[in-house]
């Protein structure tokens, strides 16, 4: 019946707190591995994606920047900064706090050890250290891929710095102005709330979308006429023009209609005259230009509006979802889109295998024509040999194994 008071020393309390933080860090680190692997495999280790990423960043930055032309004019300094990390351009870029990529938010800060520092003596010792330390190998690949993002940020830094110098600011103030532009004209990945690191480590690209929408809304409030004009010029005009071209000819329209909505929603599609379909892959010989995610909600409304001239019904629900997505970055067009955006990456393979649907594209993993086949026989011309071998040994669908991989 007596109430007893337990008092602990500050040292014990600090030790207990450290233990809890260490346990949480281990959990977060384990949960982050699928997310980091996704960024490497699905987006990063891919030359075409890296080039598309640069294009998307340039459009996004042009919409948000006060000096878009000067940013483009700074392409030389940006290329040197991103391409040569020993250059004076890169040193200044990082010294002013203008750097950072989407990979940084999903991994803990690098802790240099004596062994690691010694490994940097030359290229051979550095390569040997990376190969013998798997975590460092992943970090090294991330750093290499991240240069496409650094290029876009460096353009903003040097372009806006030069604009500030032209307006009469001092060198020191111009550097501050350029660094602020580099952080805020592209998505500021380092900005997040109390649980931001946990969310960023387990759910890919969620914070990137939030920060992208936030800065666009900020620019619309600060410079409504200029920002609206750039959205119209860089987003709406290209999608309207290309869609009108695609549906104005019977052969082009037939090819265009055969392309999935998923592809149309994320890209400007240009169908050539006399289009040809590859029967093995099911793909048309079209030109596909990526649309920056922050503009997709608006461009899809414009595209859907143009398509109504060819008999397609205007989708009010998708238009509303596009407006919400532009303002908040939330994908609310369907339950599948919500799940894809909000679920931790570690859970998606299980859910996709169970539901037989890829949450990102919405496509069936195993097509209807193969659903009734034995699991080991569910494969196609482009199914990997690894999945075929494992599928046969485990009596599991090779298509589903490929999707997990």
Short mmCIF file of C-alpha atoms in Angstrom, two decimals:
data_model
loop_
_atom_site.label_atom_id
_atom_site.label_comp_id
_atom_site.label_asym_id
_atom_site.label_seq_id
_atom_site.Cartn_x
_atom_site.Cartn_y
_atom_site.Cartn_z
CA UNK A 1 0.00 0.00 0.00
CA UNK A 2 2.97 2.33 0.29
CA UNK A 3 4.05 4.47 -2.65
CA UNK A 4 7.76 4.05 -3.19
CA UNK A 5 9.83 6.55 -5.05
CA UNK A 6 12.60 5.29 -7.32
CA UNK A 7 15.31 7.76 -8.08
CA UNK A 8 17.95 7.16 -10.70
CA UNK A 9 21.25 8.84 -11.33
CA UNK A 10 21.68 11.08 -14.38
CA UNK A 11 24.25 8.60 -15.69
CA UNK A 12 21.78 5.69 -15.60
CA UNK A 13 19.05 7.81 -17.19
CA UNK A 14 21.42 8.88 -19.96
CA UNK A 15 22.48 5.27 -20.55
CA UNK A 16 18.85 4.13 -20.79
CA UNK A 17 18.01 6.93 -23.22
CA UNK A 18 21.04 6.09 -25.37
CA UNK A 19 20.05 2.43 -25.43
CA UNK A 20 16.54 3.28 -26.61
CA UNK A 21 17.90 5.61 -29.29
CA UNK A 22 20.35 2.96 -30.45
CA UNK A 23 17.58 0.35 -30.64
CA UNK A 24 15.40 2.75 -32.63
CA UNK A 25 18.29 3.59 -34.96
CA UNK A 26 18.82 -0.11 -35.66
CA UNK A 27 15.12 -0.58 -36.52
CA UNK A 28 15.10 2.50 -38.76
CA UNK A 29 18.31 1.42 -40.45
CA UNK A 30 16.89 -2.04 -41.20
CA UNK A 31 13.65 -0.52 -42.52
CA UNK A 32 15.61 1.90 -44.69
CA UNK A 33 17.49 -0.80 -46.62
CA UNK A 34 14.54 -1.63 -48.96
CA UNK A 35 14.00 2.09 -49.57
CA UNK A 36 17.65 2.73 -50.39
CA UNK A 37 17.76 -0.38 -52.58
CA UNK A 38 14.69 0.86 -54.48
CA UNK A 39 16.34 4.21 -55.19
CA UNK A 40 19.45 2.45 -56.48
CA UNK A 41 17.77 -0.19 -58.61
CA UNK A 42 14.53 1.33 -59.83
CA UNK A 43 15.75 4.86 -60.39
CA UNK A 44 19.43 5.40 -59.76
CA UNK A 45 21.58 2.85 -61.58
CA UNK A 46 19.99 3.83 -64.85
CA UNK A 47 21.55 6.29 -67.28
CA UNK A 48 18.24 7.27 -68.90
CA UNK A 49 16.71 8.01 -65.49
CA UNK A 50 19.70 10.15 -64.51
CA UNK A 51 19.27 12.25 -67.67
CA UNK A 52 15.51 12.44 -67.16
CA UNK A 53 16.12 13.47 -63.55
CA UNK A 54 18.28 16.39 -64.72
CA UNK A 55 15.53 17.46 -67.14
CA UNK A 56 12.86 17.29 -64.42
CA UNK A 57 15.03 19.25 -61.98
CA UNK A 58 15.74 21.94 -64.57
CA UNK A 59 12.05 22.45 -65.33
CA UNK A 60 11.11 22.49 -61.65
CA UNK A 61 13.88 24.94 -60.84
CA UNK A 62 12.94 27.16 -63.79
CA UNK A 63 9.36 27.38 -62.50
CA UNK A 64 10.47 28.20 -58.94
CA UNK A 65 13.49 30.40 -59.70
CA UNK A 66 13.41 34.17 -59.96
CA UNK A 67 16.34 34.01 -62.42
CA UNK A 68 15.77 30.90 -64.60
CA UNK A 69 17.79 32.15 -67.59
CA UNK A 70 20.85 32.95 -65.49
CA UNK A 71 20.58 29.48 -63.94
CA UNK A 72 20.76 27.90 -67.38
CA UNK A 73 23.70 30.15 -68.22
CA UNK A 74 25.54 28.70 -65.19
CA UNK A 75 25.54 25.22 -66.73
CA UNK A 76 29.35 25.14 -67.06
CA UNK A 77 30.07 25.80 -63.37
CA UNK A 78 27.29 23.36 -62.41
CA UNK A 79 28.75 20.61 -64.58
CA UNK A 80 32.20 21.10 -63.05
CA UNK A 81 30.80 21.10 -59.50
CA UNK A 82 28.77 17.93 -60.02
CA UNK A 83 31.36 16.14 -62.12
CA UNK A 84 34.51 16.92 -60.16
CA UNK A 85 34.26 16.82 -56.37
CA UNK A 86 37.82 18.09 -56.09
CA UNK A 87 37.07 21.27 -58.02
CA UNK A 88 36.91 24.74 -56.46
CA UNK A 89 33.32 25.03 -57.74
CA UNK A 90 32.24 21.97 -55.76
CA UNK A 91 34.17 23.15 -52.68
CA UNK A 92 32.36 26.51 -52.73
CA UNK A 93 29.02 24.88 -53.47
CA UNK A 94 29.30 22.60 -50.43
CA UNK A 95 30.97 25.18 -48.17
CA UNK A 96 27.95 27.46 -48.55
CA UNK A 97 25.57 24.63 -47.58
CA UNK A 98 23.96 24.47 -51.00
CA UNK A 99 24.47 20.73 -51.57
CA UNK A 100 22.52 17.65 -50.57
CA UNK A 101 20.57 14.98 -52.45
CA UNK A 102 17.50 12.81 -51.89
CA UNK A 103 19.81 9.98 -50.79
CA UNK A 104 20.93 11.92 -47.72
CA UNK A 105 17.55 11.76 -46.01
CA UNK A 106 17.44 7.96 -46.01
CA UNK A 107 20.78 7.26 -44.37
CA UNK A 108 22.57 8.19 -41.19
CA UNK A 109 25.42 10.67 -41.20
CA UNK A 110 28.72 9.20 -42.30
CA UNK A 111 31.09 8.55 -39.41
CA UNK A 112 34.71 8.60 -40.47
CA UNK A 113 36.98 6.11 -38.75
CA UNK A 114 40.75 6.05 -38.75
CA UNK A 115 40.62 3.08 -41.13
CA UNK A 116 38.31 4.95 -43.48
CA UNK A 117 40.43 8.09 -43.44
CA UNK A 118 43.57 6.10 -44.18
CA UNK A 119 41.80 4.40 -47.09
CA UNK A 120 41.54 7.75 -48.88
CA UNK A 121 45.30 7.84 -49.43
CA UNK A 122 44.80 6.96 -53.09
CA UNK A 123 42.21 5.53 -55.48
CA UNK A 124 43.37 1.93 -54.95
CA UNK A 125 43.12 1.94 -51.15
CA UNK A 126 39.79 3.78 -51.31
CA UNK A 127 38.33 1.22 -53.75
CA UNK A 128 39.59 -1.66 -51.59
CA UNK A 129 37.94 -0.19 -48.49
CA UNK A 130 34.60 0.34 -50.28
CA UNK A 131 34.55 -3.21 -51.69
CA UNK A 132 35.20 -4.74 -48.27
CA UNK A 133 32.50 -2.63 -46.57
CA UNK A 134 29.05 -3.25 -48.16
CA UNK A 135 27.41 -0.23 -46.51
CA UNK A 136 30.13 2.02 -47.93
CA UNK A 137 29.62 0.42 -51.33
CA UNK A 138 25.94 1.40 -51.30
CA UNK A 139 26.88 4.90 -50.13
CA UNK A 140 29.46 5.22 -52.91
CA UNK A 141 26.89 4.27 -55.57
CA UNK A 142 24.36 6.70 -54.04
CA UNK A 143 26.94 9.49 -54.10
CA UNK A 144 27.70 8.77 -57.77
CA UNK A 145 24.02 8.76 -58.75
CA UNK A 146 23.33 11.84 -56.68
CA UNK A 147 25.49 13.94 -58.99
CA UNK A 148 22.52 14.41 -61.32
CA UNK A 149 20.70 16.13 -58.43
CA UNK A 150 23.82 18.10 -57.49
CA UNK A 151 23.96 19.41 -61.07
CA UNK A 152 20.50 20.98 -60.76
CA UNK A 153 21.26 22.52 -57.37
CA UNK A 154 24.64 23.83 -58.56
CA UNK A 155 22.91 25.55 -61.50
CA UNK A 156 20.65 27.32 -59.03
CA UNK A 157 23.53 28.28 -56.79
CA UNK A 158 25.80 29.74 -59.44
CA UNK A 159 23.01 31.24 -61.55
CA UNK A 160 21.40 33.09 -58.65
CA UNK A 161 24.76 34.09 -57.20
CA UNK A 162 25.69 35.76 -60.50
CA UNK A 163 22.28 37.44 -60.64
CA UNK A 164 22.82 38.80 -57.13
CA UNK A 165 26.27 40.13 -58.06
CA UNK A 166 24.73 41.80 -61.13
CA UNK A 167 22.20 43.52 -58.86
CA UNK A 168 25.01 44.96 -56.73
CA UNK A 169 25.19 42.57 -53.78
CA UNK A 170 28.56 41.84 -52.20
CA UNK A 171 30.34 38.53 -52.86
CA UNK A 172 29.43 37.26 -49.37
CA UNK A 173 25.76 38.24 -49.71
CA UNK A 174 25.59 36.82 -53.25
CA UNK A 175 26.82 33.45 -51.96
CA UNK A 176 24.08 33.45 -49.31
CA UNK A 177 21.50 34.34 -51.96
CA UNK A 178 22.73 31.57 -54.26
CA UNK A 179 22.77 28.97 -51.48
CA UNK A 180 19.21 29.88 -50.49
CA UNK A 181 18.09 29.47 -54.11
CA UNK A 182 19.85 26.09 -54.38
CA UNK A 183 17.98 24.82 -51.33
CA UNK A 184 14.55 26.26 -52.08
CA UNK A 185 14.18 26.33 -55.86
CA UNK A 186 14.53 22.53 -55.81
CA UNK A 187 12.95 20.31 -53.16
CA UNK A 188 14.65 20.95 -49.83
CA UNK A 189 15.23 17.34 -48.77
CA UNK A 190 16.76 18.33 -45.45
CA UNK A 191 13.56 19.98 -44.27
CA UNK A 192 11.33 17.65 -42.26
CA UNK A 193 9.52 17.38 -38.95
CA UNK A 194 10.39 15.48 -35.79
CA UNK A 195 9.74 12.07 -37.35
CA UNK A 196 10.95 13.11 -40.78
CA UNK A 197 14.07 10.93 -40.75
CA UNK A 198 12.03 7.83 -39.92
CA UNK A 199 9.45 8.59 -42.63
CA UNK A 200 12.09 9.46 -45.21
CA UNK A 201 14.02 6.28 -44.46
CA UNK A 202 11.05 3.95 -44.88
CA UNK A 203 8.75 5.59 -47.45
CA UNK A 204 10.55 6.56 -50.67
CA UNK A 205 10.11 10.07 -52.07
CA UNK A 206 7.30 11.10 -49.68
CA UNK A 207 9.20 14.06 -48.24
CA UNK A 208 10.51 15.02 -51.68
CA UNK A 209 6.92 15.37 -52.90
CA UNK A 210 5.84 17.34 -49.84
CA UNK A 211 8.72 19.80 -50.16
CA UNK A 212 8.20 20.11 -53.92
CA UNK A 213 4.53 21.06 -53.50
CA UNK A 214 5.35 23.37 -50.62
CA UNK A 215 7.85 25.43 -52.58
CA UNK A 216 5.56 25.68 -55.62
CA UNK A 217 2.70 26.98 -53.46
CA UNK A 218 5.13 29.44 -51.91
CA UNK A 219 6.26 30.72 -55.32
CA UNK A 220 2.64 31.03 -56.53
CA UNK A 221 1.93 33.20 -53.49
CA UNK A 222 5.09 35.31 -53.88
CA UNK A 223 5.09 35.68 -57.69
CA UNK A 224 1.65 34.57 -58.94
CA UNK A 225 1.81 35.97 -62.48
CA UNK A 226 5.40 34.93 -63.21
CA UNK A 227 4.99 31.42 -61.74
CA UNK A 228 1.66 30.81 -63.48
CA UNK A 229 3.15 31.92 -66.78
CA UNK A 230 6.11 29.55 -66.43
CA UNK A 231 3.81 26.65 -65.52
CA UNK A 232 1.78 27.37 -68.64
CA UNK A 233 4.86 27.67 -70.86
CA UNK A 234 6.88 24.72 -69.49
CA UNK A 235 4.05 22.36 -68.55
CA UNK A 236 0.63 23.05 -70.07
CA UNK A 237 1.71 24.20 -73.57
CA UNK A 238 3.90 21.13 -74.33
CA UNK A 239 1.26 18.66 -73.14
CA UNK A 240 -1.56 20.39 -75.05
CA UNK A 241 0.50 20.60 -78.25
CA UNK A 242 1.71 16.98 -78.11
CA UNK A 243 -1.74 15.60 -77.28
CA UNK A 244 -3.36 17.51 -80.16
CA UNK A 245 -0.69 16.08 -82.49
CA UNK A 246 -1.24 12.53 -81.21
CA UNK A 247 -5.02 12.50 -81.67
CA UNK A 248 -5.16 14.43 -84.97
CA UNK A 249 -4.29 11.38 -87.09
CA UNK A 250 -6.09 8.02 -87.05
CA UNK A 251 -2.91 5.89 -86.91
CA UNK A 252 -1.27 8.06 -84.27
CA UNK A 253 -4.43 8.10 -82.18
CA UNK A 254 -4.69 4.30 -82.30
CA UNK A 255 -1.12 4.02 -80.97
CA UNK A 256 -1.71 6.76 -78.39
CA UNK A 257 -4.87 5.08 -77.09
CA UNK A 258 -2.95 1.83 -76.67
CA UNK A 259 -0.42 3.44 -74.30
CA UNK A 260 -1.21 3.02 -70.59
CA UNK A 261 -2.56 5.92 -68.53
CA UNK A 262 0.37 5.43 -66.16
CA UNK A 263 2.81 6.40 -68.95
CA UNK A 264 0.69 9.35 -70.07
CA UNK A 265 0.33 10.75 -66.56
CA UNK A 266 4.08 11.00 -66.02
CA UNK A 267 5.35 11.91 -69.48
CA UNK A 268 4.81 14.00 -72.57
CA UNK A 269 4.15 11.38 -75.27
CA UNK A 270 4.94 12.22 -78.90
CA UNK A 271 3.77 9.61 -81.41
CA UNK A 272 5.69 9.72 -84.74
CA UNK A 273 4.02 9.46 -88.16
CA UNK A 274 3.26 5.84 -89.08
CA UNK A 275 3.93 4.47 -85.57
CA UNK A 276 5.21 0.90 -85.18
CA UNK A 277 4.56 -1.44 -82.25
CA UNK A 278 7.15 -3.97 -81.11
CA UNK A 279 5.11 -7.15 -80.79
CA UNK A 280 7.60 -8.75 -78.37
CA UNK A 281 7.66 -5.91 -75.85
CA UNK A 282 4.25 -4.39 -76.63
CA UNK A 283 5.85 -0.92 -76.81
CA UNK A 284 5.38 1.76 -79.47
CA UNK A 285 8.27 3.71 -81.00
CA UNK A 286 7.24 6.98 -79.35
CA UNK A 287 9.23 9.82 -77.83
CA UNK A 288 8.71 10.07 -74.08
CA UNK A 289 9.72 13.23 -72.17
CA UNK A 290 9.37 13.19 -68.37
CA UNK A 291 7.12 15.72 -66.62
CA UNK A 292 8.36 17.05 -63.30
CA UNK A 293 6.16 15.55 -60.53
CA UNK A 294 5.07 18.96 -59.24
CA UNK A 295 3.41 19.78 -62.58
CA UNK A 296 1.79 16.42 -63.31
CA UNK A 297 -1.51 17.25 -61.60
CA UNK A 298 -1.94 20.36 -63.77
CA UNK A 299 -0.68 18.82 -67.03
CA UNK A 300 -2.96 15.82 -66.66
CA UNK A 301 -6.01 18.10 -66.36
CA UNK A 302 -4.92 19.87 -69.55
CA UNK A 303 -4.26 16.55 -71.33
CA UNK A 304 -7.63 15.15 -70.32
CA UNK A 305 -9.30 18.34 -71.55
CA UNK A 306 -7.68 18.02 -74.99
CA UNK A 307 -8.61 14.34 -75.20
CA UNK A 308 -12.30 15.24 -74.81
CA UNK A 309 -12.15 16.77 -78.30
CA UNK A 310 -11.62 13.21 -79.61
CA UNK A 311 -14.59 11.77 -77.72
CA UNK A 312 -12.98 10.95 -74.36
CA UNK A 313 -15.06 11.87 -71.32
CA UNK A 314 -13.53 14.46 -68.97
CA UNK A 315 -12.67 12.79 -65.67
CA UNK A 316 -13.75 15.20 -62.92
CA UNK A 317 -12.47 12.91 -60.17
CA UNK A 318 -8.97 12.79 -61.65
CA UNK A 319 -8.99 16.55 -62.15
CA UNK A 320 -9.84 17.09 -58.49
CA UNK A 321 -7.16 14.59 -57.46
CA UNK A 322 -4.68 16.47 -59.67
CA UNK A 323 -5.44 19.79 -57.95
CA UNK A 324 -5.08 18.20 -54.51
CA UNK A 325 -1.85 16.53 -55.60
CA UNK A 326 -0.36 19.79 -56.87
CA UNK A 327 -1.18 21.65 -53.66
CA UNK A 328 -0.30 18.91 -51.16
CA UNK A 329 1.70 16.22 -53.06
CA UNK A 330 -0.84 13.63 -51.86
CA UNK A 331 -1.85 11.03 -54.46
CA UNK A 332 -5.57 10.54 -53.87
CA UNK A 333 -6.69 9.43 -57.34
CA UNK A 334 -7.26 5.83 -56.20
CA UNK A 335 -6.69 3.56 -53.17
CA UNK A 336 -3.78 2.02 -55.08
CA UNK A 337 -2.05 5.41 -55.40
CA UNK A 338 -2.59 6.15 -51.71
CA UNK A 339 -1.09 2.78 -50.74
CA UNK A 340 1.87 3.23 -53.07
CA UNK A 341 2.69 6.65 -51.63
CA UNK A 342 2.10 5.94 -47.93
CA UNK A 343 3.17 2.35 -47.29
CA UNK A 344 6.73 1.61 -46.12
CA UNK A 345 8.75 0.08 -48.95
CA UNK A 346 9.47 -3.04 -46.85
CA UNK A 347 5.76 -3.97 -46.86
CA UNK A 348 5.06 -3.47 -50.57
CA UNK A 349 6.49 -6.77 -51.92
CA UNK A 350 4.22 -8.76 -49.59
CA UNK A 351 1.13 -6.74 -50.48
CA UNK A 352 1.87 -6.73 -54.21
CA UNK A 353 2.47 -10.50 -54.25
CA UNK A 354 -0.80 -11.09 -52.39
CA UNK A 355 -2.92 -8.73 -54.52
CA UNK A 356 -1.09 -9.49 -57.82
CA UNK A 357 -0.77 -5.77 -58.54
CA UNK A 358 2.24 -3.49 -58.80
CA UNK A 359 1.31 -0.52 -56.60
CA UNK A 360 3.47 1.90 -58.59
CA UNK A 361 2.09 1.24 -62.07
CA UNK A 362 -1.23 -0.41 -61.21
CA UNK A 363 -0.48 -3.23 -63.66
CA UNK A 364 -1.14 -6.90 -62.89
CA UNK A 365 2.04 -8.82 -62.08
CA UNK A 366 0.71 -12.07 -63.49
CA UNK A 367 -1.56 -11.38 -66.51
CA UNK A 368 -5.02 -12.91 -66.68
CA UNK A 369 -3.89 -15.24 -69.45
CA UNK A 370 -1.52 -16.97 -66.99
CA UNK A 371 -3.48 -16.84 -63.73
CA UNK A 372 -4.70 -20.44 -64.06
CA UNK A 373 -1.28 -21.86 -64.94
CA UNK A 374 0.86 -23.64 -62.31
CA UNK A 375 2.87 -21.02 -60.39
CA UNK A 376 6.23 -22.14 -61.83
CA UNK A 377 4.89 -21.65 -65.39
CA UNK A 378 3.93 -18.00 -64.88
CA UNK A 379 6.70 -16.29 -66.82
CA UNK A 380 7.26 -14.37 -70.05
CA UNK A 381 9.94 -13.65 -72.65
CA UNK A 382 11.63 -11.09 -70.40
CA UNK A 383 11.44 -12.95 -67.08
CA UNK A 384 14.91 -13.23 -65.54
CA UNK A 385 16.77 -16.52 -65.41
CA UNK A 386 17.19 -16.12 -61.66
CA UNK A 387 13.43 -15.90 -61.12
CA UNK A 388 12.83 -18.84 -63.49
CA UNK A 389 15.25 -21.07 -61.57
CA UNK A 390 13.98 -20.08 -58.13
CA UNK A 391 10.36 -20.26 -59.24
CA UNK A 392 10.77 -23.82 -60.45
CA UNK A 393 12.60 -24.90 -57.29
CA UNK A 394 10.14 -23.23 -54.89
CA UNK A 395 6.98 -23.57 -57.02
CA UNK A 396 6.54 -19.80 -56.95
CA UNK A 397 5.56 -17.51 -59.81
CA UNK A 398 8.73 -16.22 -61.56
CA UNK A 399 6.84 -13.05 -62.50
CA UNK A 400 6.15 -12.33 -58.83
CA UNK A 401 9.76 -13.08 -57.91
CA UNK A 402 10.95 -10.63 -60.56
CA UNK A 403 8.57 -8.02 -59.16
CA UNK A 404 9.99 -8.50 -55.65
CA UNK A 405 13.55 -8.25 -56.95
#
